[in-house]
mmCIF file of C-alpha atoms in Angstrom:
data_model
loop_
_atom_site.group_PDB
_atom_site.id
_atom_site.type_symbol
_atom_site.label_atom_id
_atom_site.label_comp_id
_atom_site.label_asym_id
_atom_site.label_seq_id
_atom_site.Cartn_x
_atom_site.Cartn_y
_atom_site.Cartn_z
ATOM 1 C CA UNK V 19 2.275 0.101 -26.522
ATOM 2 C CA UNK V 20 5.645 1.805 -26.618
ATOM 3 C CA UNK V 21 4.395 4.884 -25.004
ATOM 4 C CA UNK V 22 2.945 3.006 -22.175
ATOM 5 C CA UNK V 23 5.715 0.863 -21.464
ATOM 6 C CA UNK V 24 7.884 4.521 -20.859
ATOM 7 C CA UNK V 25 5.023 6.155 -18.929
ATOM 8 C CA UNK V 26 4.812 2.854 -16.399
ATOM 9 C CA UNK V 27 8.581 3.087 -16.250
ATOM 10 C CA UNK V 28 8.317 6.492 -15.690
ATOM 11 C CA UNK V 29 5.515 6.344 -13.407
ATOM 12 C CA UNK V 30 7.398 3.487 -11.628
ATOM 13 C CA UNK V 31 10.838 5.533 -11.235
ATOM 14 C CA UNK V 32 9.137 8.319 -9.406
ATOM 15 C CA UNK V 33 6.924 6.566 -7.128
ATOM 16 C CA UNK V 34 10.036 4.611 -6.336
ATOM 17 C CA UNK V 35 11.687 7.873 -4.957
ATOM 18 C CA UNK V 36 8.923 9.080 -2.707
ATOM 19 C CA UNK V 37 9.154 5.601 -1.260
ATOM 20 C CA UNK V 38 12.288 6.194 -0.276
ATOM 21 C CA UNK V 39 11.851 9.830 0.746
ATOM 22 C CA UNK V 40 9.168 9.839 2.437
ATOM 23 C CA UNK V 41 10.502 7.844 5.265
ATOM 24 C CA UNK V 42 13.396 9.817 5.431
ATOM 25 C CA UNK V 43 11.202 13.230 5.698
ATOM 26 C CA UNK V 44 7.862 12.661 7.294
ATOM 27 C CA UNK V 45 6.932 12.167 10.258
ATOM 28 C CA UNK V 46 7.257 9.287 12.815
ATOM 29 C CA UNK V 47 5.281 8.313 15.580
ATOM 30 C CA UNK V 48 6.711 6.411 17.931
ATOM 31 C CA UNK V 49 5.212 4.276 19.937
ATOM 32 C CA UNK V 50 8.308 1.863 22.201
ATOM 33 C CA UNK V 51 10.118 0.477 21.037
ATOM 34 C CA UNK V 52 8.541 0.466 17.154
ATOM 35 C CA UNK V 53 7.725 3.530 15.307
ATOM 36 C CA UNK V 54 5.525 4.277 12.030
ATOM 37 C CA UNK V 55 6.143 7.085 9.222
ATOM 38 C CA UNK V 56 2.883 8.546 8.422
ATOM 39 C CA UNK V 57 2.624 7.826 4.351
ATOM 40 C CA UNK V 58 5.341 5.553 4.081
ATOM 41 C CA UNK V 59 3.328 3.147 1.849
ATOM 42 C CA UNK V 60 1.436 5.483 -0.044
ATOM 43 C CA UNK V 61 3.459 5.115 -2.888
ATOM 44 C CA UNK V 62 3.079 1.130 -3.463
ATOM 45 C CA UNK V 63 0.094 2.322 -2.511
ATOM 46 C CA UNK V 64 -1.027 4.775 -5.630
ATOM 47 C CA UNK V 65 0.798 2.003 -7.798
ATOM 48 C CA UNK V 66 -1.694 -0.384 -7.468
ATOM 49 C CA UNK V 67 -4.276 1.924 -8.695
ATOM 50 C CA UNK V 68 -2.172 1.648 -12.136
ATOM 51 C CA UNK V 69 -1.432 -2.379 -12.107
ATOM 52 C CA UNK V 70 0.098 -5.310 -10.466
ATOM 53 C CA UNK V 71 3.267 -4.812 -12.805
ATOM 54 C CA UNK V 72 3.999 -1.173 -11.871
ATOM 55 C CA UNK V 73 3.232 -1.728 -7.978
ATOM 56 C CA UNK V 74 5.220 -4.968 -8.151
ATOM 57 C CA UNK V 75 8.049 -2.440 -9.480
ATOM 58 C CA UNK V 76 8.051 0.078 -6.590
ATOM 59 C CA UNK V 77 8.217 -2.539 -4.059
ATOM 60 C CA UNK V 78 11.277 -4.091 -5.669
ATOM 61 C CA UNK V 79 12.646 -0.650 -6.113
ATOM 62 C CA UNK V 80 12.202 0.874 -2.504
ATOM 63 C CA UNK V 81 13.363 -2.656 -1.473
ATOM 64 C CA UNK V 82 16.391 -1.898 -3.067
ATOM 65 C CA UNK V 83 16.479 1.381 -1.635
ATOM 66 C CA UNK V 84 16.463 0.039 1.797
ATOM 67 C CA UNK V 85 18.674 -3.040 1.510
ATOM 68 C CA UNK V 86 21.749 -0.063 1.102
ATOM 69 C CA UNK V 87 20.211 2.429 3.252
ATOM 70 C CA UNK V 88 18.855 0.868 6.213
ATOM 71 C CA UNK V 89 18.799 -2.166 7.932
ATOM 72 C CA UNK V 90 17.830 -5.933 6.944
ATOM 73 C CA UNK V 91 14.932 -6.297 8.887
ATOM 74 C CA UNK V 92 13.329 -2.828 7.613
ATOM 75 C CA UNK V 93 14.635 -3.805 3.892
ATOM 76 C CA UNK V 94 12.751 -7.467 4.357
ATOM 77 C CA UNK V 95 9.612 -5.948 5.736
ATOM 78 C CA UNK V 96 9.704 -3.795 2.251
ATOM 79 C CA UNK V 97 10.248 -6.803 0.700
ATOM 80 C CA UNK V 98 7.239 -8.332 2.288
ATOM 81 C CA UNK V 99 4.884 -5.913 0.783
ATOM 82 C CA UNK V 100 4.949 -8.036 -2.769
ATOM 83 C CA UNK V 101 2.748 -9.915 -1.017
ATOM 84 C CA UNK V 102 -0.552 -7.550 -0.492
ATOM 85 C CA UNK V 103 0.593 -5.123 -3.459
ATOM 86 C CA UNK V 104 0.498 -8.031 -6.131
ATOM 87 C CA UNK V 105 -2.774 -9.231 -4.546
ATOM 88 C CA UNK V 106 -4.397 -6.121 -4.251
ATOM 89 C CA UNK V 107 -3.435 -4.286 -7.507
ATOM 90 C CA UNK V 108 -4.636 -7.742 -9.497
ATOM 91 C CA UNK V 109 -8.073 -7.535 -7.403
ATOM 92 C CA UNK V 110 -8.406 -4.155 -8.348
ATOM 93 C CA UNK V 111 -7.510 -4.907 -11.947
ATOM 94 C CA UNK V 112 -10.617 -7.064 -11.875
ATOM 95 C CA UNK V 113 -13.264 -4.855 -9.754
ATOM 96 C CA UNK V 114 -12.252 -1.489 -10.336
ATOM 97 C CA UNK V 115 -15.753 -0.400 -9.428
ATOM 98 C CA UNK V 116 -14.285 -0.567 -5.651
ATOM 99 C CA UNK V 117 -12.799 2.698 -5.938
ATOM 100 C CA UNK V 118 -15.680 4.629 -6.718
ATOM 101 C CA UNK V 119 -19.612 4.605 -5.134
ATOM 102 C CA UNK V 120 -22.691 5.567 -6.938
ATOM 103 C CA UNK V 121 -20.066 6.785 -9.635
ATOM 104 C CA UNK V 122 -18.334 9.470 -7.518
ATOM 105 C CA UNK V 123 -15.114 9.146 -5.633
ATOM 106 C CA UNK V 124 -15.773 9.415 -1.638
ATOM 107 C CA UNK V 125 -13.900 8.279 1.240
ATOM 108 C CA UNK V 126 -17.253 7.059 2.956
ATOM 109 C CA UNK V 127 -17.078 4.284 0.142
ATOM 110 C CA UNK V 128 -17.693 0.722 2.047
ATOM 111 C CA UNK V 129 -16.748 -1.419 -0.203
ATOM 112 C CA UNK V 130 -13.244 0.251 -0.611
ATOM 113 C CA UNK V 131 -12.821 0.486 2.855
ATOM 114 C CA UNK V 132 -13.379 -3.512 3.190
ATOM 115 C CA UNK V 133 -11.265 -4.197 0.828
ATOM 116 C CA UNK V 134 -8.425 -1.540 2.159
ATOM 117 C CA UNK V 135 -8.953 -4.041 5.591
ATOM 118 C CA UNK V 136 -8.380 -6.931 4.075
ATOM 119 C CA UNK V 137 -5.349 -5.634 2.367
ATOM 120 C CA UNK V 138 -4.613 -4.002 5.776
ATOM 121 C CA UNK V 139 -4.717 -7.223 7.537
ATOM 122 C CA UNK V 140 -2.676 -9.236 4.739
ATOM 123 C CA UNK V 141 -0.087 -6.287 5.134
ATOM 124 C CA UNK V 142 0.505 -6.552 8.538
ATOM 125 C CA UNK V 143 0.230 -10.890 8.645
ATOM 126 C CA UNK V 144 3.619 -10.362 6.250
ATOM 127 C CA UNK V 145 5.511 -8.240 8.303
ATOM 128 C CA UNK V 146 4.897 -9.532 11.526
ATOM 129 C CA UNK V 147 6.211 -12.730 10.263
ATOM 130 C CA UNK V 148 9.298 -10.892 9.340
ATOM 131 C CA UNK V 149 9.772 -9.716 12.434
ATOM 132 C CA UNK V 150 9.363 -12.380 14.354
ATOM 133 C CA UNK V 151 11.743 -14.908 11.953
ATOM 134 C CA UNK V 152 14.224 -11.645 13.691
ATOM 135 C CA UNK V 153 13.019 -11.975 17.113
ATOM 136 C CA UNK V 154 12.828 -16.231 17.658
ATOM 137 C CA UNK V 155 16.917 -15.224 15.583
ATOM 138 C CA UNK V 156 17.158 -12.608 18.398
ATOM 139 C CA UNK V 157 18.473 -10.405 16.312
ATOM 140 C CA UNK V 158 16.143 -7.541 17.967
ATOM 141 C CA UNK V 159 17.321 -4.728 20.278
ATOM 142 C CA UNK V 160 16.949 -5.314 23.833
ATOM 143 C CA UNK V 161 13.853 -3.239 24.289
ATOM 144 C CA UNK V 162 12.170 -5.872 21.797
ATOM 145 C CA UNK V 163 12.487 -8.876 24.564
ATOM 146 C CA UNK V 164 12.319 -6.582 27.589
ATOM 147 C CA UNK V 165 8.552 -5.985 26.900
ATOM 148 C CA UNK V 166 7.688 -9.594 25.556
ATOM 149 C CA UNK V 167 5.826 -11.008 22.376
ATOM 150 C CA UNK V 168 2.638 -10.147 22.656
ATOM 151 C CA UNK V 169 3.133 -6.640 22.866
ATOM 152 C CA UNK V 170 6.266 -5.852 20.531
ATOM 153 C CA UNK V 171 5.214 -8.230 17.952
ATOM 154 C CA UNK V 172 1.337 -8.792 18.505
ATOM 155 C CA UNK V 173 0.175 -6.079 19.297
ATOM 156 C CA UNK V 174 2.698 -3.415 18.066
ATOM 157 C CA UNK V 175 3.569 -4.403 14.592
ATOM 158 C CA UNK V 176 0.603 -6.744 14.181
ATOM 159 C CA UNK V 177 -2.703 -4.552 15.765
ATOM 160 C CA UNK V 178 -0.407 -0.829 15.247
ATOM 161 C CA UNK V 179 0.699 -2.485 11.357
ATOM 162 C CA UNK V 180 -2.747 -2.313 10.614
ATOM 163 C CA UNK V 181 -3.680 0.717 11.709
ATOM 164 C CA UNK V 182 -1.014 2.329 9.912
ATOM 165 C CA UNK V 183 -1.785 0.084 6.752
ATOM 166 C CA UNK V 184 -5.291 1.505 6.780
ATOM 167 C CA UNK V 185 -4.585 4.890 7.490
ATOM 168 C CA UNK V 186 -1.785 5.285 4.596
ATOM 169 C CA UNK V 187 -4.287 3.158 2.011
ATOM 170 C CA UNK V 188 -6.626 6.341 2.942
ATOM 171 C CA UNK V 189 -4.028 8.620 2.183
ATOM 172 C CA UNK V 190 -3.096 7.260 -1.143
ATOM 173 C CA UNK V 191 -6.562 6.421 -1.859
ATOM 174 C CA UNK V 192 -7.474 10.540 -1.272
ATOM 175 C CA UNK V 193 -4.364 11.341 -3.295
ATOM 176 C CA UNK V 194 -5.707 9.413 -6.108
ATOM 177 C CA UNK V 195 -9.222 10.347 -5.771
ATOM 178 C CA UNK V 196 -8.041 14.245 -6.195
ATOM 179 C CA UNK V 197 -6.166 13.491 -9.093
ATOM 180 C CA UNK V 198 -8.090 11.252 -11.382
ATOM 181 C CA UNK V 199 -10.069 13.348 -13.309
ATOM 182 C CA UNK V 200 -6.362 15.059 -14.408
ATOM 183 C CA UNK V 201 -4.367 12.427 -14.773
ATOM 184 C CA UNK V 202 -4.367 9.315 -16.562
ATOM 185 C CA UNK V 203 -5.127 6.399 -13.279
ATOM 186 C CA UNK V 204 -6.358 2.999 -14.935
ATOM 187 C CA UNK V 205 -8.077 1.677 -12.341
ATOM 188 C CA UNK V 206 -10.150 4.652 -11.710
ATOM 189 C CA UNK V 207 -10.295 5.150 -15.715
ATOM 190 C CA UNK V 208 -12.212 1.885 -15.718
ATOM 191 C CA UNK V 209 -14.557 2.461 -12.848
ATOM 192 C CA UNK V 210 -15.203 5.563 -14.969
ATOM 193 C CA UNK V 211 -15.812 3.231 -18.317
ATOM 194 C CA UNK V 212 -17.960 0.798 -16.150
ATOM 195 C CA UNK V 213 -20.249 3.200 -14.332
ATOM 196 C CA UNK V 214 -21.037 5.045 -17.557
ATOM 197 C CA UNK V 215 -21.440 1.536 -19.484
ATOM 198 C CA UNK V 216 -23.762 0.705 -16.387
ATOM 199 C CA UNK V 217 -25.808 3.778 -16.689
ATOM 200 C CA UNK V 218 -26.565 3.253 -20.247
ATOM 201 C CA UNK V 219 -28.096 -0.332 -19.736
ATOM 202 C CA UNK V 220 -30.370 0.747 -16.505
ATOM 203 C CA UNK V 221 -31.629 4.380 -18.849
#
Protein backbone atom coordinates (compact mmCIF):
# COMPACT_ATOMS: atom_id res chain seq x y z
CA UNK A 1 0.00 0.00 0.00
CA UNK A 2 3.11 1.95 0.88
CA UNK A 3 4.67 1.40 -2.43
CA UNK A 4 1.70 2.67 -4.22
CA UNK A 5 1.12 5.62 -2.29
CA UNK A 6 5.09 6.71 -3.47
CA UNK A 7 4.57 5.56 -7.08
CA UNK A 8 1.10 7.84 -7.33
CA UNK A 9 3.13 10.58 -5.69
CA UNK A 10 5.70 9.97 -7.93
CA UNK A 11 3.64 9.50 -10.86
CA UNK A 12 1.76 12.69 -9.77
CA UNK A 13 5.07 14.93 -9.37
CA UNK A 14 6.11 14.27 -12.91
CA UNK A 15 3.00 14.60 -14.75
CA UNK A 16 2.72 17.80 -12.80
CA UNK A 17 5.93 19.13 -14.60
CA UNK A 18 5.02 18.35 -18.16
CA UNK A 19 1.88 20.29 -17.34
CA UNK A 20 3.69 23.04 -16.79
CA UNK A 21 6.26 22.55 -19.55
CA UNK A 22 4.53 21.74 -22.08
CA UNK A 23 2.84 25.03 -22.44
CA UNK A 24 5.88 26.74 -22.12
CA UNK A 25 7.58 24.55 -25.10
CA UNK A 26 5.06 23.35 -27.60
CA UNK A 27 3.47 24.76 -29.92
CA UNK A 28 0.61 27.35 -30.14
CA UNK A 29 -1.85 27.98 -32.60
CA UNK A 30 -3.30 31.00 -32.62
CA UNK A 31 -6.31 31.75 -33.72
CA UNK A 32 -7.34 36.02 -32.60
CA UNK A 33 -7.31 36.87 -30.18
CA UNK A 34 -7.16 33.18 -28.19
CA UNK A 35 -4.57 30.67 -28.81
CA UNK A 36 -4.24 26.76 -27.93
CA UNK A 37 -0.91 24.70 -27.03
CA UNK A 38 -1.11 21.50 -28.80
CA UNK A 39 -0.86 18.80 -25.67
CA UNK A 40 -1.34 21.09 -23.00
CA UNK A 41 -3.81 18.74 -21.20
CA UNK A 42 -2.34 15.60 -21.96
CA UNK A 43 -0.95 15.25 -18.75
CA UNK A 44 -4.33 15.53 -16.54
CA UNK A 45 -5.04 13.75 -19.28
CA UNK A 46 -2.80 10.32 -18.84
CA UNK A 47 -3.68 10.84 -15.01
CA UNK A 48 -6.98 9.83 -15.28
CA UNK A 49 -6.04 6.64 -16.84
CA UNK A 50 -4.40 5.94 -13.21
CA UNK A 51 -7.40 7.43 -10.85
CA UNK A 52 -9.48 10.29 -9.80
CA UNK A 53 -6.93 10.90 -6.82
CA UNK A 54 -3.76 11.19 -8.94
CA UNK A 55 -5.54 13.33 -11.82
CA UNK A 56 -7.22 15.40 -9.09
CA UNK A 57 -3.38 15.95 -8.02
CA UNK A 58 -1.98 17.27 -11.33
CA UNK A 59 -4.70 19.67 -11.74
CA UNK A 60 -4.08 21.16 -8.31
CA UNK A 61 -0.43 21.04 -9.04
CA UNK A 62 -0.25 22.75 -12.59
CA UNK A 63 -2.87 25.08 -10.99
CA UNK A 64 -0.35 26.02 -8.74
CA UNK A 65 2.08 26.26 -11.35
CA UNK A 66 0.12 28.82 -13.13
CA UNK A 67 -1.28 30.93 -10.30
CA UNK A 68 2.83 32.17 -9.98
CA UNK A 69 3.62 31.90 -13.51
CA UNK A 70 0.93 33.25 -15.51
CA UNK A 71 -2.04 35.05 -15.25
CA UNK A 72 -5.43 34.59 -13.14
CA UNK A 73 -7.64 33.88 -15.77
CA UNK A 74 -5.23 31.09 -17.39
CA UNK A 75 -4.50 29.79 -13.61
CA UNK A 76 -8.60 29.61 -13.04
CA UNK A 77 -9.22 27.92 -16.33
CA UNK A 78 -6.53 25.19 -14.87
CA UNK A 79 -8.40 25.25 -12.00
CA UNK A 80 -11.55 24.51 -13.85
CA UNK A 81 -10.33 21.27 -15.15
CA UNK A 82 -11.21 19.47 -11.53
CA UNK A 83 -14.30 19.49 -12.92
CA UNK A 84 -14.08 16.92 -16.11
CA UNK A 85 -10.77 15.22 -14.64
CA UNK A 86 -12.60 14.07 -11.33
CA UNK A 87 -15.61 13.05 -13.47
CA UNK A 88 -13.89 11.36 -16.04
CA UNK A 89 -11.09 9.48 -14.16
CA UNK A 90 -14.09 8.11 -11.61
CA UNK A 91 -16.13 6.99 -14.90
CA UNK A 92 -13.24 5.34 -16.08
CA UNK A 93 -12.55 3.78 -12.70
CA UNK A 94 -15.91 2.11 -13.21
CA UNK A 95 -15.89 1.10 -17.13
CA UNK A 96 -12.44 0.65 -17.90
CA UNK A 97 -13.49 -1.50 -20.81
CA UNK A 98 -13.82 2.07 -22.70
CA UNK A 99 -10.29 2.19 -23.39
CA UNK A 100 -9.92 -0.84 -25.22
CA UNK A 101 -12.27 -2.60 -28.28
CA UNK A 102 -12.55 -6.21 -28.99
CA UNK A 103 -9.58 -6.40 -26.39
CA UNK A 104 -7.00 -4.39 -28.38
CA UNK A 105 -6.13 -0.77 -27.97
CA UNK A 106 -7.20 1.33 -31.28
CA UNK A 107 -7.91 4.83 -31.83
CA UNK A 108 -11.01 3.85 -34.10
CA UNK A 109 -12.56 2.76 -30.62
CA UNK A 110 -16.29 4.41 -30.50
CA UNK A 111 -17.07 4.10 -27.36
CA UNK A 112 -13.84 5.95 -26.18
CA UNK A 113 -14.27 8.48 -28.56
CA UNK A 114 -17.96 9.24 -27.07
CA UNK A 115 -16.92 9.35 -24.00
CA UNK A 116 -13.61 11.64 -24.88
CA UNK A 117 -16.79 14.11 -26.33
CA UNK A 118 -18.55 14.19 -23.53
CA UNK A 119 -15.56 14.93 -21.46
CA UNK A 120 -14.65 17.32 -24.34
CA UNK A 121 -17.82 19.16 -24.04
CA UNK A 122 -17.81 19.25 -20.04
CA UNK A 123 -14.16 20.67 -20.51
CA UNK A 124 -14.91 23.40 -22.51
CA UNK A 125 -18.70 24.28 -20.56
CA UNK A 126 -16.00 25.00 -17.44
CA UNK A 127 -13.79 27.22 -19.03
CA UNK A 128 -15.95 29.20 -20.98
CA UNK A 129 -17.66 30.06 -17.84
CA UNK A 130 -14.37 31.22 -16.58
CA UNK A 131 -13.90 33.33 -19.13
CA UNK A 132 -16.79 34.92 -19.37
CA UNK A 133 -17.14 35.63 -15.22
CA UNK A 134 -13.61 37.79 -16.87
CA UNK A 135 -15.31 39.26 -19.73
CA UNK A 136 -19.09 40.48 -18.09
CA UNK A 137 -15.72 41.80 -15.10
CA UNK A 138 -14.10 43.21 -18.29
CA UNK A 139 -11.11 42.27 -17.26
CA UNK A 140 -10.27 41.02 -21.02
CA UNK A 141 -7.90 42.73 -23.49
CA UNK A 142 -9.44 44.95 -25.91
CA UNK A 143 -9.35 42.55 -28.80
CA UNK A 144 -11.78 40.32 -26.54
CA UNK A 145 -14.79 43.07 -26.85
CA UNK A 146 -13.70 44.41 -30.23
CA UNK A 147 -14.90 41.12 -31.90
CA UNK A 148 -18.01 40.46 -29.57
CA UNK A 149 -19.34 37.36 -27.51
CA UNK A 150 -20.27 35.07 -29.72
CA UNK A 151 -17.15 34.74 -31.37
CA UNK A 152 -14.38 35.26 -28.56
CA UNK A 153 -16.26 33.36 -26.05
CA UNK A 154 -18.78 31.08 -28.08
CA UNK A 155 -17.29 30.14 -30.57
CA UNK A 156 -13.52 30.51 -29.78
CA UNK A 157 -13.07 29.08 -26.38
CA UNK A 158 -16.39 27.23 -26.39
CA UNK A 159 -16.58 25.40 -30.24
CA UNK A 160 -12.22 25.83 -30.60
CA UNK A 161 -12.11 24.44 -26.46
CA UNK A 162 -13.49 21.45 -27.71
CA UNK A 163 -11.69 20.80 -30.47
CA UNK A 164 -8.59 21.14 -28.68
CA UNK A 165 -10.08 19.03 -25.69
CA UNK A 166 -10.64 16.21 -28.15
CA UNK A 167 -7.64 16.40 -29.99
CA UNK A 168 -5.22 16.40 -26.75
CA UNK A 169 -7.61 13.40 -25.08
CA UNK A 170 -6.34 11.60 -28.49
CA UNK A 171 -2.97 12.43 -27.80
CA UNK A 172 -2.83 11.22 -24.30
CA UNK A 173 -5.08 8.46 -25.08
CA UNK A 174 -2.24 7.24 -28.00
CA UNK A 175 0.46 7.94 -25.43
CA UNK A 176 -1.13 5.58 -23.13
CA UNK A 177 -2.17 3.07 -25.57
CA UNK A 178 1.77 2.72 -26.63
CA UNK A 179 2.77 2.33 -23.26
CA UNK A 180 0.50 -0.03 -21.47
CA UNK A 181 1.73 -3.21 -22.12
CA UNK A 182 5.26 -1.68 -20.36
CA UNK A 183 4.15 0.12 -17.80
CA UNK A 184 1.98 -0.33 -14.97
CA UNK A 185 -1.62 1.97 -16.23
CA UNK A 186 -4.67 0.79 -13.96
CA UNK A 187 -7.25 1.58 -15.99
CA UNK A 188 -5.95 -0.18 -18.95
CA UNK A 189 -4.63 -3.04 -16.42
CA UNK A 190 -8.31 -3.65 -15.73
CA UNK A 191 -9.68 -3.57 -19.22
CA UNK A 192 -6.90 -6.15 -19.58
CA UNK A 193 -8.34 -8.25 -16.33
CA UNK A 194 -11.96 -7.79 -17.72
CA UNK A 195 -11.53 -8.79 -21.34
CA UNK A 196 -9.60 -11.91 -20.35
CA UNK A 197 -12.26 -12.65 -17.43
CA UNK A 198 -14.85 -12.07 -20.36
CA UNK A 199 -13.23 -14.45 -22.69
CA UNK A 200 -13.18 -17.22 -20.27
CA UNK A 201 -17.06 -17.14 -19.60
CA UNK A 202 -18.06 -16.89 -23.56
CA UNK A 203 -15.09 -20.18 -24.33
Amino acid sequence: MKNNSVRNLTISALLIGLGILIPMVMPKIVIGPASFTLASHVPVFIAMFFSPLVALAVVLGTTFGFFISTTPIIALRAFSHLIFAWIGASYLQKHPELVLKDGKFTLANGRFQVFNLVIGVIHAAAEMIVVSAFYFMGNMPDTFYSQGYLYTVFILMGIGGLIHSLVDFNIAYFVAGALYKQFNLPIFEKAVKQEKELHKVTV
